[in-house]
PDB file of C-alpha atoms in Angstrom:
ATOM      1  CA  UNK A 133       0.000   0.000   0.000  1.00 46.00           C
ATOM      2  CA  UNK A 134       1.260   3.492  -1.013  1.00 49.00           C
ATOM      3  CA  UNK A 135       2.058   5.452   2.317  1.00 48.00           C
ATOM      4  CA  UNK A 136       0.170   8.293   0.709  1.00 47.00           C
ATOM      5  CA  UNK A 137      -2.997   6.031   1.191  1.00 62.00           C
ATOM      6  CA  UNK A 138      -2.092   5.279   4.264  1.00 73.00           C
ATOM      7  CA  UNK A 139      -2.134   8.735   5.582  1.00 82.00           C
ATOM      8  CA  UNK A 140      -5.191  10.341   7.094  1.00 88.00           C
ATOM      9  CA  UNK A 141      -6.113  12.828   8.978  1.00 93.00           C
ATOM     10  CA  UNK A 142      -8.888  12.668  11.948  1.00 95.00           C
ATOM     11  CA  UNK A 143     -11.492  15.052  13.589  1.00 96.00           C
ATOM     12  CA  UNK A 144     -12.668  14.013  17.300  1.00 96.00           C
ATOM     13  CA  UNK A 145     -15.151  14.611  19.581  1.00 96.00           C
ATOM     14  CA  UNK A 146     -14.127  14.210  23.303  1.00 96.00           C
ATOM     15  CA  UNK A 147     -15.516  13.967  27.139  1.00 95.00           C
ATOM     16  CA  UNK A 148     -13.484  13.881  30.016  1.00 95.00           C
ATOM     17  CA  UNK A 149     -14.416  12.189  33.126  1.00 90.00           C
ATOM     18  CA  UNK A 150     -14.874  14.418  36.341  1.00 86.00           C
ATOM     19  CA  UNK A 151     -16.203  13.871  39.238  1.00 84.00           C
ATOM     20  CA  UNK A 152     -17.791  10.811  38.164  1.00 85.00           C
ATOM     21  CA  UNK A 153     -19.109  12.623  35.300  1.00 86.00           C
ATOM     22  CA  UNK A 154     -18.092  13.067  31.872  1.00 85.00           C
ATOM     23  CA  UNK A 155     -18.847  16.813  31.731  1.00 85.00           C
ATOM     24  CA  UNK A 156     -16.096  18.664  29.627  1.00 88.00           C
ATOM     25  CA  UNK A 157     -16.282  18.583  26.372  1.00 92.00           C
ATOM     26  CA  UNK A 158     -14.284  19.501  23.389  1.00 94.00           C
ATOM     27  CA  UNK A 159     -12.526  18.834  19.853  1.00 95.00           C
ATOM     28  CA  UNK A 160      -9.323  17.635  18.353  1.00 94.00           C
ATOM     29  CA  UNK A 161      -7.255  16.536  15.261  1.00 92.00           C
ATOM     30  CA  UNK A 162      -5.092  13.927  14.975  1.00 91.00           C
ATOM     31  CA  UNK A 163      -2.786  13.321  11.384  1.00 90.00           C
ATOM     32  CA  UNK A 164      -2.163   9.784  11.766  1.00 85.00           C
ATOM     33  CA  UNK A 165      -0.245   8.085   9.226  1.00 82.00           C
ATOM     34  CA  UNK A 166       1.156   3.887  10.036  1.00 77.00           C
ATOM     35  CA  UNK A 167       3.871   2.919   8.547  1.00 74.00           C
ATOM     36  CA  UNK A 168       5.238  -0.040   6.482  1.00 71.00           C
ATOM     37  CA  UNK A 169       6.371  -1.663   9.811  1.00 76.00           C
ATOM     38  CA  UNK A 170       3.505  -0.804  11.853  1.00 76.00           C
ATOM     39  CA  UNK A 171       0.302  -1.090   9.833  1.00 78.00           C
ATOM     40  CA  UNK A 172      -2.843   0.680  10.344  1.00 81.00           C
ATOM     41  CA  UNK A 173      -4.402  -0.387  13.593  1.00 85.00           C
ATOM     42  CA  UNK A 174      -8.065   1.259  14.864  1.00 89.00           C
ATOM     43  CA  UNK A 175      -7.489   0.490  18.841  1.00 92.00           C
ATOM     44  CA  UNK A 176      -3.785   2.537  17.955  1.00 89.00           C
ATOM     45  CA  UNK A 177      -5.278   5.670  16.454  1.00 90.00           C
ATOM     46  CA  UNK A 178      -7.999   5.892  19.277  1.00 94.00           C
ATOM     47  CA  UNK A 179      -5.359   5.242  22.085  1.00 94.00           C
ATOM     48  CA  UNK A 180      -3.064   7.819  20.643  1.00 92.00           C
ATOM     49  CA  UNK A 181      -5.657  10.214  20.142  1.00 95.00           C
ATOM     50  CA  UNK A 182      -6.852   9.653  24.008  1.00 96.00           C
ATOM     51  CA  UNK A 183      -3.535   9.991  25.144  1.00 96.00           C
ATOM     52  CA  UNK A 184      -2.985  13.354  23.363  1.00 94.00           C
ATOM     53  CA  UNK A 185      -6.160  14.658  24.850  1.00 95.00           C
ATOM     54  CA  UNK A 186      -5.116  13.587  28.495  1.00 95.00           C
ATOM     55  CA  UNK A 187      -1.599  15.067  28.092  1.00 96.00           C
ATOM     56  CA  UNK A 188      -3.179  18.266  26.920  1.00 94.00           C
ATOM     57  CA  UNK A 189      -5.989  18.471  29.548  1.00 93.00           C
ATOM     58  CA  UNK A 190      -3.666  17.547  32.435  1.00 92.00           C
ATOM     59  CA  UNK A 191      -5.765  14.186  33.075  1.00 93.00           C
ATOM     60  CA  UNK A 192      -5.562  10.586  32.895  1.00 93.00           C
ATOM     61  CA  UNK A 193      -6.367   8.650  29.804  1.00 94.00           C
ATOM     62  CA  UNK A 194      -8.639   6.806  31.300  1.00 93.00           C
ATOM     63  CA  UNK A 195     -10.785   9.638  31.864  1.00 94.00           C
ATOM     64  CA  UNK A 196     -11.301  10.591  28.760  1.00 96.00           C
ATOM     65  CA  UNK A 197     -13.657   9.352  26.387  1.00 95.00           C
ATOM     66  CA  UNK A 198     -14.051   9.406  22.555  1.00 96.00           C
ATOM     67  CA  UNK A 199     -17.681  10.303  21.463  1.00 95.00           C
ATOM     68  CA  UNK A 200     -17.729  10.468  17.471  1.00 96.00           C
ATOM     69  CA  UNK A 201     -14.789   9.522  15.630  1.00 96.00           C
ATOM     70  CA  UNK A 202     -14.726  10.540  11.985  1.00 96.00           C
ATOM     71  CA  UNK A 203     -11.734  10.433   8.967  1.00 93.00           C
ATOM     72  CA  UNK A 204     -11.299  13.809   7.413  1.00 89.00           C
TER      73      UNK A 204
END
């Protein structure tokens, strides 16, 4: 597969846990592209883009959850 087919670029919609609630909302973009020795895996892209949101919120991945999911 041609890595230019490979490469994709993806718009999500988030919630983050507090307080027992998932109450914070928000958006993010994620340019994901596998490569020959690591092929495209779903579970990978949504773990990455989970821990990208937790890093940038200042939570734990774990609390955050992905709501809509959608390729660009």
């Amino acid at each position: 597969m041609d890595s230019a087919d490979s490469h994709h670029f993806y718009f999500a919609d988030y919630e983050i846990l507090v307080g027992g609630r998932f109450c914070i909302r928000g958006q993010a973009t994620l340019d994901y592209a596998p490569t020959d020795t690591t092929p495209f895996d779903p579970a990978e892209l949504v773990e990455r883009l989970r821990r990208r949101i937790a890093d940038e919120r200042g939570v734990e991945r774990d609390e955050v959850r992905i709501r809509h999911l959608s390729r660009l």
